[in-house]
Amino acid sequence: MTRTTKLTVSTLLGLLISLPASSAQTAAQSASTVRLGYFPNLTHAPALVGLERGTFQKALGKVKLDARQFVSGTTLTEAFAAGQIDIAYVGPGPAINAAGRGMPVQFLAGASEAGAVLVARKDSGIKSYRDLGGKSVAVPSLGNTQDISLRHILNENDLKSRTDGGTVTITPIAPADVLAAFAARRVDATLVPEPWGAALEAQGHKVIGTEKTVWRDGKYPTTVLIVNTKFAQANPALVTAFLKAHADTVAFINRSPAAAQTAVNAQLLKLTGEKLDPRVLQRAFARTRFTTALDPAALREYAALNVEAGYARSAPDLTPFLRK
């Protein structure tokens, strides 16, 4: 088993607080708004709960929080690259791609682990990974975390996507829309973050890959918290305040899961118009772990999968992006 070394939020807070004197010299340019990116998924529960309870805005004081939802890591990192987002909850795949492209990104903390399942439509005839040959499989977006994981699963089962000369059609569909895609028989299966996997299962569709069998026995990051490096250098106090609010929110989720599920459902209703059965959320929560810890070893393995998937020529050295 790979030995992991985890960076805790307290360590990262220390790193932020110890930013060089040049940061203090840019204090006059401190932002009046913090622009936050996130997705309407359970794997982004720290964002959903923090917004619903007002934790982030309270931590930022008079500085305005501008929270913007995205449907995939690909679109979010495009906004990040365009300077439209300061802090973001995003999957490790897009975050690593951003680092590999030289974007000013710093990995602040972990947010969630596991929390994604591979579900087959109940009338698709798919019972195992090997049955995906000749089928259509949905992922949130091409190049995102689930897409990279799916291509690794295909590789391990001697399958390939059509774009790589194989028989599996990989189709990008926003997670909240995958229920409608199943109902219309537009796809045969999906590797999807929670709670949408549990919602499909509640409709009778079959989980053929659990959060543990998808990759690394479930010990992998699904969502991480990143910040624009230039924003962090110009606004160390704001980033420290946000990071503490993030840590407080993760602690609340783990301490009071029932209240956290209520908060998540309230946010999902606002964002998607869908309110999930509490039993669906409970099942989705059981498949997801919430943590502030980052696992550098898992991130390095993800970077290698990104290369295997063909989205990068080489895996970047992530150390400079973890320690500024």
XYZ file of N, CA and C in Angstrom, residues 40-310:
813
model
N -22.886 21.998 -7.721
C -24.038 21.534 -6.933
C -24.016 20.022 -6.731
N -22.939 19.512 -6.134
C -22.791 18.079 -5.859
C -22.539 17.867 -4.375
N -22.850 16.679 -3.874
C -22.577 16.375 -2.472
C -21.088 16.405 -2.183
N -20.276 16.033 -3.171
C -18.826 16.058 -2.973
C -18.315 17.484 -2.736
N -19.152 18.463 -2.972
C -18.834 19.858 -2.671
C -19.634 20.330 -1.454
N -19.994 19.395 -0.575
C -20.814 19.733 0.590
C -20.202 20.835 1.463
N -18.872 20.891 1.651
C -18.340 22.013 2.439
C -18.732 23.370 1.850
N -18.790 23.466 0.514
C -19.232 24.719 -0.107
C -20.723 24.932 0.128
N -21.514 23.878 -0.114
C -22.972 24.005 0.017
C -23.377 24.344 1.452
N -22.781 23.646 2.419
C -23.136 23.867 3.825
C -22.628 25.230 4.292
N -21.416 25.588 3.876
C -20.863 26.881 4.265
C -21.689 28.038 3.742
N -22.208 27.881 2.525
C -23.059 28.926 1.955
C -24.420 28.961 2.655
N -25.007 27.794 2.875
C -26.339 27.744 3.485
C -26.333 28.310 4.895
N -25.258 28.045 5.653
C -25.181 28.504 7.049
C -24.562 29.906 7.167
N -24.114 30.455 6.048
C -23.526 31.791 6.078
C -22.145 31.841 6.703
N -21.486 30.693 6.800
C -20.192 30.606 7.487
C -19.113 31.410 6.771
N -19.083 31.311 5.440
C -18.027 32.001 4.684
C -18.191 33.512 4.774
N -19.430 33.988 4.547
C -19.655 35.435 4.581
C -19.338 36.016 5.953
N -19.700 35.274 7.006
C -19.409 35.733 8.364
C -17.907 35.832 8.578
N -17.161 34.872 8.044
C -15.703 34.878 8.223
C -15.046 36.020 7.462
N -15.641 36.405 6.328
C -15.047 37.455 5.494
C -15.417 38.854 5.958
N -16.381 38.961 6.874
C -16.775 40.265 7.399
C -17.394 41.153 6.335
N -16.824 42.365 6.160
C -17.399 43.327 5.218
C -17.038 43.029 3.764
N -16.114 42.110 3.553
C -15.747 41.731 2.183
C -16.839 40.851 1.603
N -17.319 41.188 0.429
C -18.448 40.482 -0.180
C -18.030 39.115 -0.720
N -18.865 38.115 -0.471
C -18.658 36.790 -1.055
C -19.522 36.659 -2.307
N -18.896 36.401 -3.433
C -19.595 36.220 -4.705
C -19.453 34.744 -5.096
N -20.461 33.935 -4.763
C -20.409 32.491 -5.014
C -21.050 32.157 -6.357
N -20.327 31.390 -7.171
C -20.806 31.062 -8.507
C -20.740 29.544 -8.705
N -21.832 28.943 -9.163
C -21.830 27.496 -9.387
C -21.405 27.175 -10.825
N -20.741 26.044 -10.964
C -20.306 25.532 -12.260
C -20.792 24.092 -12.396
N -20.818 23.585 -13.635
C -21.297 22.213 -13.857
C -20.148 21.224 -13.972
N -18.918 21.712 -14.141
C -17.792 20.794 -14.273
C -16.494 21.509 -13.945
N -15.469 20.688 -13.638
C -14.153 21.247 -13.346
C -13.552 21.935 -14.553
N -13.896 21.435 -15.735
C -13.346 22.032 -16.953
C -13.795 23.479 -17.098
N -15.085 23.725 -16.933
C -15.592 25.094 -17.068
C -15.093 25.982 -15.934
N -14.970 25.376 -14.738
C -14.496 26.172 -13.606
C -13.042 26.600 -13.806
N -12.187 25.683 -14.257
C -10.784 26.061 -14.441
C -10.619 27.053 -15.588
N -11.529 27.012 -16.565
C -11.489 28.032 -17.615
C -11.755 29.409 -17.010
N -12.735 29.467 -16.091
C -13.032 30.727 -15.402
C -11.867 31.131 -14.507
N -11.245 30.135 -13.879
C -10.076 30.386 -13.030
C -8.940 30.970 -13.863
N -8.727 30.384 -15.037
C -7.658 30.858 -15.922
C -7.933 32.272 -16.418
N -9.223 32.602 -16.577
C -9.594 33.930 -17.062
C -9.605 34.974 -15.952
N -9.248 34.561 -14.726
C -9.214 35.509 -13.620
C -10.584 35.876 -13.090
N -11.583 34.998 -13.315
C -12.943 35.286 -12.864
C -13.258 34.660 -11.513
N -12.375 33.785 -11.022
C -12.580 33.078 -9.761
C -11.313 33.214 -8.907
N -11.495 33.435 -7.589
C -10.353 33.564 -6.687
C -10.088 32.270 -5.923
N -11.144 31.678 -5.381
C -11.054 30.447 -4.595
C -12.064 29.463 -5.181
N -11.717 28.164 -5.187
C -12.638 27.223 -5.818
C -12.570 25.852 -5.171
N -13.739 25.224 -5.107
C -13.841 23.797 -4.809
C -13.876 23.096 -6.175
N -12.955 22.160 -6.400
C -12.845 21.545 -7.722
C -12.246 20.153 -7.568
N -12.464 19.294 -8.545
C -11.880 17.967 -8.518
C -10.377 18.024 -8.719
N -9.653 16.998 -8.257
C -8.195 17.014 -8.393
C -7.730 16.975 -9.843
N -8.506 16.334 -10.724
C -8.097 16.259 -12.126
C -7.933 17.627 -12.761
N -8.977 18.452 -12.777
C -8.836 19.799 -13.350
C -7.809 20.649 -12.619
N -7.707 20.478 -11.286
C -6.733 21.272 -10.534
C -5.306 20.910 -10.951
N -5.065 19.610 -11.132
C -3.722 19.172 -11.556
C -3.446 19.643 -12.982
N -4.461 19.583 -13.839
C -4.288 20.094 -15.202
C -3.923 21.571 -15.178
N -4.587 22.323 -14.290
C -4.297 23.757 -14.178
C -2.852 23.973 -13.749
N -2.396 23.177 -12.790
C -1.010 23.292 -12.333
C -0.041 22.939 -13.463
N -0.382 21.892 -14.204
C 0.480 21.460 -15.299
C 0.588 22.493 -16.408
N -0.462 23.312 -16.550
C -0.449 24.356 -17.586
C 0.182 25.649 -17.071
N 0.679 25.613 -15.840
C 1.367 26.783 -15.306
C 0.451 27.865 -14.783
N -0.820 27.526 -14.532
C -1.732 28.522 -13.978
C -1.351 28.833 -12.536
N -1.628 30.059 -12.052
C -1.258 30.441 -10.680
C -2.206 29.815 -9.661
N -2.032 28.536 -9.406
C -2.939 27.813 -8.516
C -2.184 27.266 -7.310
N -2.805 27.347 -6.150
C -2.244 26.783 -4.926
C -3.276 25.846 -4.315
N -2.866 24.623 -3.982
C -3.750 23.671 -3.320
C -3.820 24.049 -1.843
N -5.015 24.452 -1.364
C -5.162 24.907 0.010
C -5.472 23.784 0.984
N -6.428 22.912 0.615
C -6.890 21.888 1.551
C -7.718 20.856 0.814
N -7.939 19.735 1.474
C -8.884 18.763 0.957
C -10.299 19.183 1.297
N -11.287 18.567 0.654
C -12.698 18.854 0.947
C -13.485 17.544 1.077
N -13.303 16.647 0.091
C -14.004 15.355 0.185
C -13.171 14.267 -0.475
N -13.444 13.031 -0.068
C -12.796 11.861 -0.643
C -13.859 10.855 -1.049
N -13.524 10.025 -2.068
C -14.446 9.016 -2.632
C -15.703 9.732 -3.155
N -16.918 9.185 -2.871
C -18.133 9.907 -3.241
C -18.471 9.908 -4.713
N -17.974 8.925 -5.476
C -18.378 8.788 -6.883
C -18.591 7.303 -7.165
N -19.631 6.986 -7.913
C -19.959 5.581 -8.215
C -20.237 5.428 -9.699
N -20.061 4.188 -10.184
C -20.370 3.893 -11.581
C -21.709 3.159 -11.611
N -22.700 3.779 -12.199
C -24.071 3.256 -12.216
C -24.460 2.861 -13.639
N -25.052 1.667 -13.784
C -25.533 1.201 -15.082
C -27.054 1.306 -15.148
N -27.578 1.736 -16.301
C -29.044 1.787 -16.474
C -29.601 0.380 -16.309
N -30.711 0.271 -15.617
C -31.225 -1.045 -15.212
C -31.549 -1.966 -16.380
N -31.820 -1.420 -17.568
C -32.123 -2.267 -18.726
C -30.971 -2.291 -19.733
N -29.764 -1.902 -19.280
C -28.617 -1.812 -20.195
C -27.911 -3.148 -20.405
N -28.123 -4.099 -19.513
C -27.423 -5.382 -19.606
C -26.019 -5.335 -19.034
N -25.615 -4.200 -18.461
C -24.270 -4.055 -17.895
C -24.271 -4.563 -16.456
N -23.391 -5.516 -16.179
C -23.285 -6.062 -14.832
C -21.887 -5.895 -14.234
N -20.922 -5.598 -15.073
C -19.545 -5.440 -14.591
C -18.825 -4.438 -15.484
N -17.611 -4.068 -15.091
C -16.830 -3.123 -15.884
C -16.604 -3.639 -17.313
N -16.363 -4.925 -17.438
C -16.072 -5.480 -18.765
C -17.266 -5.362 -19.721
N -18.480 -5.254 -19.175
C -19.680 -5.110 -20.012
C -19.824 -3.712 -20.600
N -18.912 -2.784 -20.254
C -19.007 -1.418 -20.782
C -18.611 -1.346 -22.258
N -17.985 -2.379 -22.773
C -17.618 -2.402 -24.187
C -18.834 -2.217 -25.088
N -18.743 -1.275 -26.028
C -19.844 -1.010 -26.949
C -20.952 -0.143 -26.368
N -20.766 0.326 -25.131
C -21.800 1.109 -24.450
C -21.419 2.601 -24.409
N -22.400 3.406 -24.005
C -22.205 4.842 -23.844
C -22.195 5.172 -22.354
N -21.141 5.851 -21.899
C -20.979 6.147 -20.472
C -20.844 7.660 -20.283
N -21.640 8.204 -19.380
C -21.613 9.651 -19.124
C -20.615 9.989 -18.015
N -19.945 11.125 -18.176
C -19.103 11.725 -17.129
C -19.466 13.212 -17.082
N -19.171 13.894 -15.969
C -19.551 15.318 -15.879
C -18.981 16.164 -17.006
N -17.722 15.929 -17.373
C -17.135 16.638 -18.513
C -15.858 15.917 -18.921
N -15.438 16.103 -20.142
C -14.202 15.487 -20.617
C -13.016 16.132 -19.914
N -12.120 15.289 -19.400
C -10.950 15.791 -18.699
C -11.172 16.032 -17.222
N -12.397 15.812 -16.732
C -12.633 16.042 -15.304
C -12.217 14.799 -14.514
N -12.382 14.854 -13.204
C -11.904 13.785 -12.326
C -12.552 12.438 -12.653
N -13.883 12.414 -12.851
C -14.555 11.147 -13.146
C -14.163 10.619 -14.526
N -13.956 11.503 -15.485
C -13.522 11.059 -16.816
C -12.161 10.365 -16.722
N -11.240 10.961 -15.974
C -9.904 10.368 -15.814
C -10.012 9.015 -15.114
N -10.865 8.935 -14.083
C -11.057 7.665 -13.369
C -11.658 6.608 -14.286
N -12.650 7.014 -15.105
C -13.289 6.060 -16.017
C -12.283 5.497 -17.016
N -11.449 6.355 -17.569
C -10.477 5.879 -18.559
C -9.473 4.915 -17.905
N -9.172 5.109 -16.634
C -8.303 4.160 -15.928
C -9.016 2.816 -15.751
N -10.303 2.861 -15.409
C -11.083 1.621 -15.278
C -11.115 0.872 -16.610
N -11.342 1.595 -17.698
C -11.365 0.959 -19.025
C -10.016 0.320 -19.327
N -8.955 1.048 -19.037
C -7.610 0.535 -19.298
C -7.344 -0.755 -18.529
N -7.795 -0.798 -17.274
C -7.577 -1.987 -16.447
C -8.412 -3.180 -16.906
N -9.439 -2.923 -17.701
C -10.314 -3.996 -18.175
C -10.193 -4.200 -19.688
N -9.043 -3.799 -20.235
C -8.732 -4.012 -21.660
C -9.779 -3.388 -22.575
N -10.263 -2.207 -22.166
C -11.220 -1.465 -22.983
C -10.639 -0.091 -23.294
N -11.186 0.552 -24.349
C -10.765 1.902 -24.708
C -11.980 2.721 -25.137
N -11.837 4.020 -25.034
C -12.880 4.900 -25.554
C -12.807 4.903 -27.090
N -13.898 5.334 -27.720
C -13.897 5.404 -29.192
C -12.821 6.367 -29.700
N -12.593 7.453 -28.956
C -11.576 8.411 -29.395
C -10.168 7.827 -29.318
N -10.012 6.752 -28.544
C -8.708 6.081 -28.446
C -8.681 4.798 -29.272
N -9.693 4.615 -30.153
C -9.725 3.438 -31.007
C -10.503 2.271 -30.444
N -11.212 2.474 -29.325
C -11.986 1.399 -28.715
C -13.470 1.469 -29.030
N -14.292 0.917 -28.135
C -15.732 0.797 -28.411
C -16.611 1.532 -27.411
N -16.010 2.150 -26.392
C -16.804 2.824 -25.362
C -16.962 4.304 -25.719
N -18.210 4.755 -25.792
C -18.487 6.167 -26.062
C -18.584 6.921 -24.745
N -17.699 7.889 -24.529
C -17.721 8.698 -23.307
C -18.425 10.015 -23.623
N -19.510 10.277 -22.895
C -20.373 11.423 -23.182
C -20.414 12.388 -21.999
N -20.091 13.663 -22.197
C -20.190 14.627 -21.089
C -21.630 15.050 -20.829
N -22.080 14.857 -19.591
C -23.423 15.280 -19.169
C -23.308 15.817 -17.744
N -23.886 16.970 -17.472
C -23.858 17.540 -16.127
C -24.505 16.566 -15.149
N -23.895 16.338 -13.975
C -24.426 15.346 -13.033
C -25.912 15.507 -12.726
N -26.369 16.732 -12.534
C -27.775 16.941 -12.197
C -28.703 16.559 -13.350
N -28.159 16.426 -14.568
C -28.977 16.085 -15.738
C -28.910 14.606 -16.089
N -28.114 13.836 -15.346
C -27.915 12.446 -15.733
C -29.171 11.600 -15.470
N -30.008 11.994 -14.520
C -31.255 11.255 -14.282
C -32.154 11.329 -15.508
N -32.261 12.512 -16.101
C -33.064 12.676 -17.309
C -32.440 11.909 -18.470
N -31.115 11.874 -18.529
C -30.430 11.145 -19.604
C -30.700 9.644 -19.502
N -30.749 9.116 -18.274
C -31.084 7.699 -18.086
C -32.535 7.442 -18.504
N -33.440 8.341 -18.091
C -34.862 8.158 -18.407
C -35.093 8.156 -19.917
N -34.301 8.973 -20.633
C -34.449 9.058 -22.087
C -33.589 8.015 -22.815
N -32.875 7.187 -22.046
C -31.998 6.138 -22.582
C -30.927 6.719 -23.510
N -30.451 7.912 -23.171
C -29.391 8.559 -23.962
C -28.024 7.966 -23.659
N -27.852 7.390 -22.470
C -26.595 6.740 -22.098
C -26.913 5.442 -21.371
N -25.916 4.543 -21.351
C -26.110 3.235 -20.721
C -25.598 3.193 -19.281
N -24.668 4.072 -18.965
C -24.066 4.078 -17.628
C -23.466 5.449 -17.368
N -23.037 5.658 -16.121
C -22.387 6.929 -15.788
C -21.460 6.742 -14.601
N -20.332 7.417 -14.636
C -19.474 7.541 -13.449
C -19.729 8.941 -12.934
N -20.426 9.035 -11.811
C -21.017 10.307 -11.406
C -20.781 10.560 -9.919
N -20.531 11.822 -9.534
C -20.393 12.140 -8.110
C -21.745 12.095 -7.421
N -21.686 11.871 -6.109
C -22.909 11.896 -5.303
C -23.445 13.314 -5.122
N -24.768 13.483 -4.944
C -25.753 12.451 -4.593
C -26.426 11.816 -5.793
N -25.929 12.129 -7.009
C -26.647 11.706 -8.198
C -26.555 10.203 -8.414
N -25.475 9.547 -7.934
C -25.403 8.091 -8.003
C -26.461 7.443 -7.132
N -26.605 7.939 -5.915
C -27.624 7.402 -5.005
C -29.027 7.678 -5.532
N -29.215 8.825 -6.196
C -30.534 9.149 -6.770
C -30.883 8.175 -7.897
N -29.895 7.812 -8.719
C -30.129 6.824 -9.778
C -30.438 5.454 -9.180
N -29.697 5.097 -8.142
C -29.912 3.802 -7.494
C -31.320 3.726 -6.915
N -31.822 4.836 -6.374
C -33.180 4.854 -5.816
C -34.234 4.621 -6.885
N -33.883 4.871 -8.155
C -34.815 4.627 -9.265
C -34.670 3.215 -9.823
N -33.854 2.389 -9.194
C -33.722 1.002 -9.617
C -32.531 0.695 -10.496
N -31.718 1.707 -10.811
C -30.517 1.478 -11.611
C -29.430 0.835 -10.730
N -28.429 0.238 -11.362
C -27.511 -0.632 -10.634
C -26.119 -0.025 -10.485
N -25.616 -0.024 -9.253
C -24.241 0.394 -8.993
C -23.322 -0.782 -9.309
N -22.477 -0.623 -10.320
C -21.531 -1.696 -10.670
C -20.118 -1.355 -10.221
N -19.920 -0.126 -9.778
C -18.629 0.296 -9.237
C -18.865 1.190 -8.043
N -18.529 0.714 -6.858
C -18.746 1.526 -5.661
C -17.644 2.569 -5.525
N -17.801 3.432 -4.519
C -16.781 4.462 -4.291
C -15.431 3.833 -3.964
N -15.440 2.562 -3.489
C -14.184 1.896 -3.127
C -13.550 1.157 -4.302
N -14.376 0.652 -5.215
C -13.805 -0.103 -6.333
C -13.461 0.780 -7.520
N -13.947 2.036 -7.520
C -13.615 2.940 -8.626
C -12.109 3.152 -8.700
N -11.476 3.385 -7.550
C -10.025 3.608 -7.556
C -9.490 3.661 -6.135
N -8.349 3.058 -5.902
C -7.538 3.240 -4.684
C -8.297 2.924 -3.397
N -9.221 1.947 -3.493
C -9.993 1.512 -2.332
C -10.718 2.682 -1.661
N -11.095 3.665 -2.459
C -11.827 4.823 -1.947
C -10.966 5.860 -1.263
N -9.652 5.638 -1.225
C -8.760 6.575 -0.525
C -8.164 7.554 -1.523
N -9.014 8.390 -2.089
C -8.571 9.358 -3.085
C -9.394 10.645 -2.954
N -8.780 11.775 -3.266
C -9.520 13.041 -3.171
C -10.521 13.176 -4.313
N -11.702 13.655 -3.996
C -12.724 13.928 -5.012
C -12.887 15.423 -5.226
N -12.718 16.174 -4.154
C -12.792 17.634 -4.237
C -11.679 18.234 -3.383
N -11.008 19.230 -3.935
C -9.977 19.952 -3.190
C -10.294 21.443 -3.242
N -9.689 22.182 -2.323
C -9.878 23.635 -2.273
C -8.621 24.300 -2.814
N -8.786 25.134 -3.840
C -7.638 25.807 -4.445
C -7.844 27.320 -4.406
N -6.750 28.049 -4.573
C -6.821 29.510 -4.609
C -5.867 30.006 -5.698
N -6.215 31.125 -6.284
C -5.309 31.789 -7.215
C -4.113 32.311 -6.418
N -2.915 31.917 -6.816
C -1.716 32.263 -6.060
C -1.556 33.771 -5.897
N -1.822 34.513 -6.956
C -1.674 35.970 -6.892
C -2.677 36.568 -5.907
N -3.915 35.994 -5.896
C -4.925 36.473 -4.948
C -4.472 36.174 -3.519
N -3.895 34.974 -3.308
C -3.451 34.590 -1.966
C -2.337 35.504 -1.470
N -1.431 35.871 -2.373
C -0.316 36.739 -1.976
C -0.803 38.148 -1.650
N -1.832 38.609 -2.363
C -2.344 39.967 -2.145
C -3.336 40.035 -0.988
N -3.927 38.867 -0.641
C -4.982 38.859 0.372
C -4.798 37.714 1.367
N -3.656 37.662 2.044
C -3.408 36.522 2.953
C -4.429 36.421 4.078
N -4.891 37.558 4.607
C -5.849 37.515 5.723
C -7.188 36.935 5.257
N -7.626 37.310 4.037
C -8.893 36.792 3.512
C -8.811 35.283 3.280
N -7.686 34.843 2.739
C -7.532 33.414 2.471
C -7.477 32.634 3.786
N -6.771 33.180 4.761
C -6.719 32.523 6.070
C -8.113 32.434 6.681
N -8.898 33.522 6.577
C -10.254 33.526 7.121
C -11.130 32.511 6.408
N -10.990 32.443 5.076
C -11.817 31.488 4.326
C -11.420 30.061 4.675
N -10.124 29.827 4.803
C -9.664 28.474 5.108
C -10.148 28.029 6.480
N -10.179 28.932 7.442
C -10.705 28.585 8.773
C -12.203 28.280 8.679
N -12.939 29.078 7.881
C -14.373 28.815 7.701
C -14.588 27.453 7.038
N -13.722 27.126 6.099
C -13.797 25.810 5.452
C -13.589 24.695 6.476
N -12.563 24.846 7.312
C -12.280 23.833 8.333
C -13.438 23.718 9.322
N -14.012 24.852 9.719
C -15.158 24.834 10.643
C -16.349 24.122 10.002
N -16.546 24.350 8.691
C -17.681 23.731 8.000
C -17.503 22.218 7.890
N -16.289 21.783 7.549
C -16.027 20.338 7.474
C -16.246 19.695 8.845
N -15.800 20.363 9.907
C -16.006 19.839 11.262
C -17.494 19.740 11.580
N -18.273 20.741 11.148
C -19.723 20.714 11.386
C -20.361 19.539 10.640
N -19.954 19.324 9.387
C -20.517 18.223 8.599
C -20.269 16.879 9.286
N -19.063 16.687 9.785
C -18.727 15.410 10.433
C -19.342 15.281 11.820
N -19.577 16.436 12.475
C -20.153 16.405 13.823
C -21.676 16.289 13.781
N -22.308 16.903 12.779
C -23.781 16.955 12.711
C -24.251 16.583 11.307
N -24.084 15.303 10.912
C -24.414 14.912 9.527
C -25.873 15.150 9.150
N -26.805 14.950 10.084
C -28.218 15.153 9.750
C -28.487 16.622 9.406
N -27.959 17.528 10.211
C -28.139 18.957 9.939
C -27.424 19.349 8.650
N -26.261 18.735 8.415
C -25.527 19.026 7.185
C -26.306 18.565 5.955
N -26.946 17.398 6.051
C -27.740 16.904 4.922
C -28.917 17.834 4.633
N -29.519 18.364 5.676
C -30.622 19.320 5.487
C -30.114 20.568 4.765
N -28.928 21.038 5.162
C -28.351 22.223 4.523
C -28.005 21.945 3.058
N -27.448 20.763 2.785
C -27.124 20.392 1.400
C -28.388 20.343 0.559
N -29.442 19.729 1.090
C -30.693 19.621 0.333
C -31.284 20.993 0.039
N -31.172 21.894 1.000
C -31.699 23.254 0.798
C -30.941 23.952 -0.326
N -29.623 23.787 -0.352
C -28.827 24.419 -1.411
C -29.098 23.766 -2.772
N -29.211 22.423 -2.803
C -29.489 21.747 -4.074
C -30.831 22.189 -4.642
N -31.818 22.408 -3.771
C -33.129 22.873 -4.232
C -33.001 24.253 -4.875
N -32.209 25.123 -4.258
C -32.017 26.466 -4.812
C -31.274 26.422 -6.152
N -30.295 25.522 -6.247
C -29.404 25.506 -7.410
C -29.941 24.696 -8.576
N -30.642 23.594 -8.286
C -31.065 22.676 -9.354
C -32.574 22.534 -9.462
N -33.305 23.030 -8.470
C -34.750 22.845 -8.472
C -35.150 21.452 -8.002
N -34.154 20.659 -7.595
C -34.396 19.286 -7.139
C -34.179 19.201 -5.633
N -35.143 18.605 -4.911
C -34.966 18.294 -3.497
C -34.969 16.780 -3.363
N -33.893 16.234 -2.828
C -33.721 14.793 -2.794
C -34.366 14.167 -1.568
N -34.789 12.905 -1.727
C -35.287 12.123 -0.602
C -34.180 12.042 0.450
N -34.480 12.322 1.717
C -33.445 12.262 2.755
C -32.704 10.928 2.787
N -33.411 9.827 2.415
C -32.739 8.521 2.412
C -31.682 8.453 1.310
N -31.914 9.153 0.203
C -30.920 9.208 -0.870
C -29.674 9.946 -0.384
N -29.896 11.065 0.309
C -28.758 11.826 0.819
C -27.975 11.034 1.866
N -28.694 10.295 2.712
C -28.007 9.487 3.724
C -27.105 8.458 3.062
N -27.613 7.812 1.998
C -26.806 6.818 1.293
C -25.595 7.474 0.632
N -25.809 8.636 0.029
C -24.713 9.355 -0.623
C -23.669 9.804 0.401
N -24.123 10.267 1.560
C -23.194 10.672 2.619
C -22.327 9.504 3.067
N -22.933 8.315 3.146
C -22.190 7.138 3.616
C -21.065 6.773 2.655
N -21.145 7.232 1.413
C -20.125 6.916 0.413
C -19.070 8.022 0.272
N -19.214 9.059 1.055
C -18.339 10.226 0.903
C -17.720 10.581 2.252
N -16.434 10.898 2.253
C -15.765 11.360 3.468
C -15.392 12.827 3.296
N -15.573 13.576 4.365
C -15.258 14.996 4.313
C -14.035 15.262 5.193
N -13.071 15.939 4.635
C -11.801 16.136 5.318
C -11.128 17.408 4.817
N -10.283 17.980 5.646
C -9.473 19.122 5.213
C -8.086 18.682 4.764
N -7.779 17.404 4.930
C -6.431 16.917 4.642
C -6.220 16.730 3.146
N -5.034 17.064 2.706
C -4.603 16.779 1.341
C -3.669 15.576 1.370
N -3.784 14.738 0.380
C -2.937 13.550 0.294
C -2.010 13.707 -0.919
N -0.780 14.190 -0.713
C 0.125 14.415 -1.853
C 0.360 13.164 -2.683
N 0.432 11.989 -2.035
C 0.675 10.752 -2.783
C -0.489 10.464 -3.731
N -1.714 10.647 -3.240
C -2.881 10.420 -4.089
C -2.910 11.424 -5.242
N -2.541 12.670 -4.959
C -2.513 13.680 -6.025
C -1.484 13.319 -7.091
N -0.326 12.813 -6.659
C 0.698 12.412 -7.635
C 0.198 11.233 -8.481
N -0.513 10.287 -7.863
C -1.045 9.158 -8.623
C -2.119 9.644 -9.596
N -2.909 10.644 -9.164
C -3.913 11.208 -10.064
C -3.250 11.870 -11.266
N -2.144 12.552 -10.996
C -1.416 13.197 -12.094
C -0.938 12.153 -13.097
N -0.528 10.985 -12.590
C -0.104 9.903 -13.482
C -1.285 9.372 -14.297
N -2.469 9.267 -13.660
C -3.665 8.821 -14.393
C -4.037 9.825 -15.481
N -3.791 11.099 -15.200
C -4.078 12.137 -16.186
C -3.234 11.940 -17.441
N -1.985 11.536 -17.233
C -1.100 11.228 -18.360
C -1.598 9.979 -19.079
N -1.960 8.958 -18.290
C -2.479 7.707 -18.865
C -3.727 7.972 -19.715
N -4.566 8.924 -19.249
C -5.795 9.253 -19.979
C -5.521 10.074 -21.230
N -4.291 10.577 -21.354
C -3.934 11.336 -22.546
C -4.202 12.819 -22.444
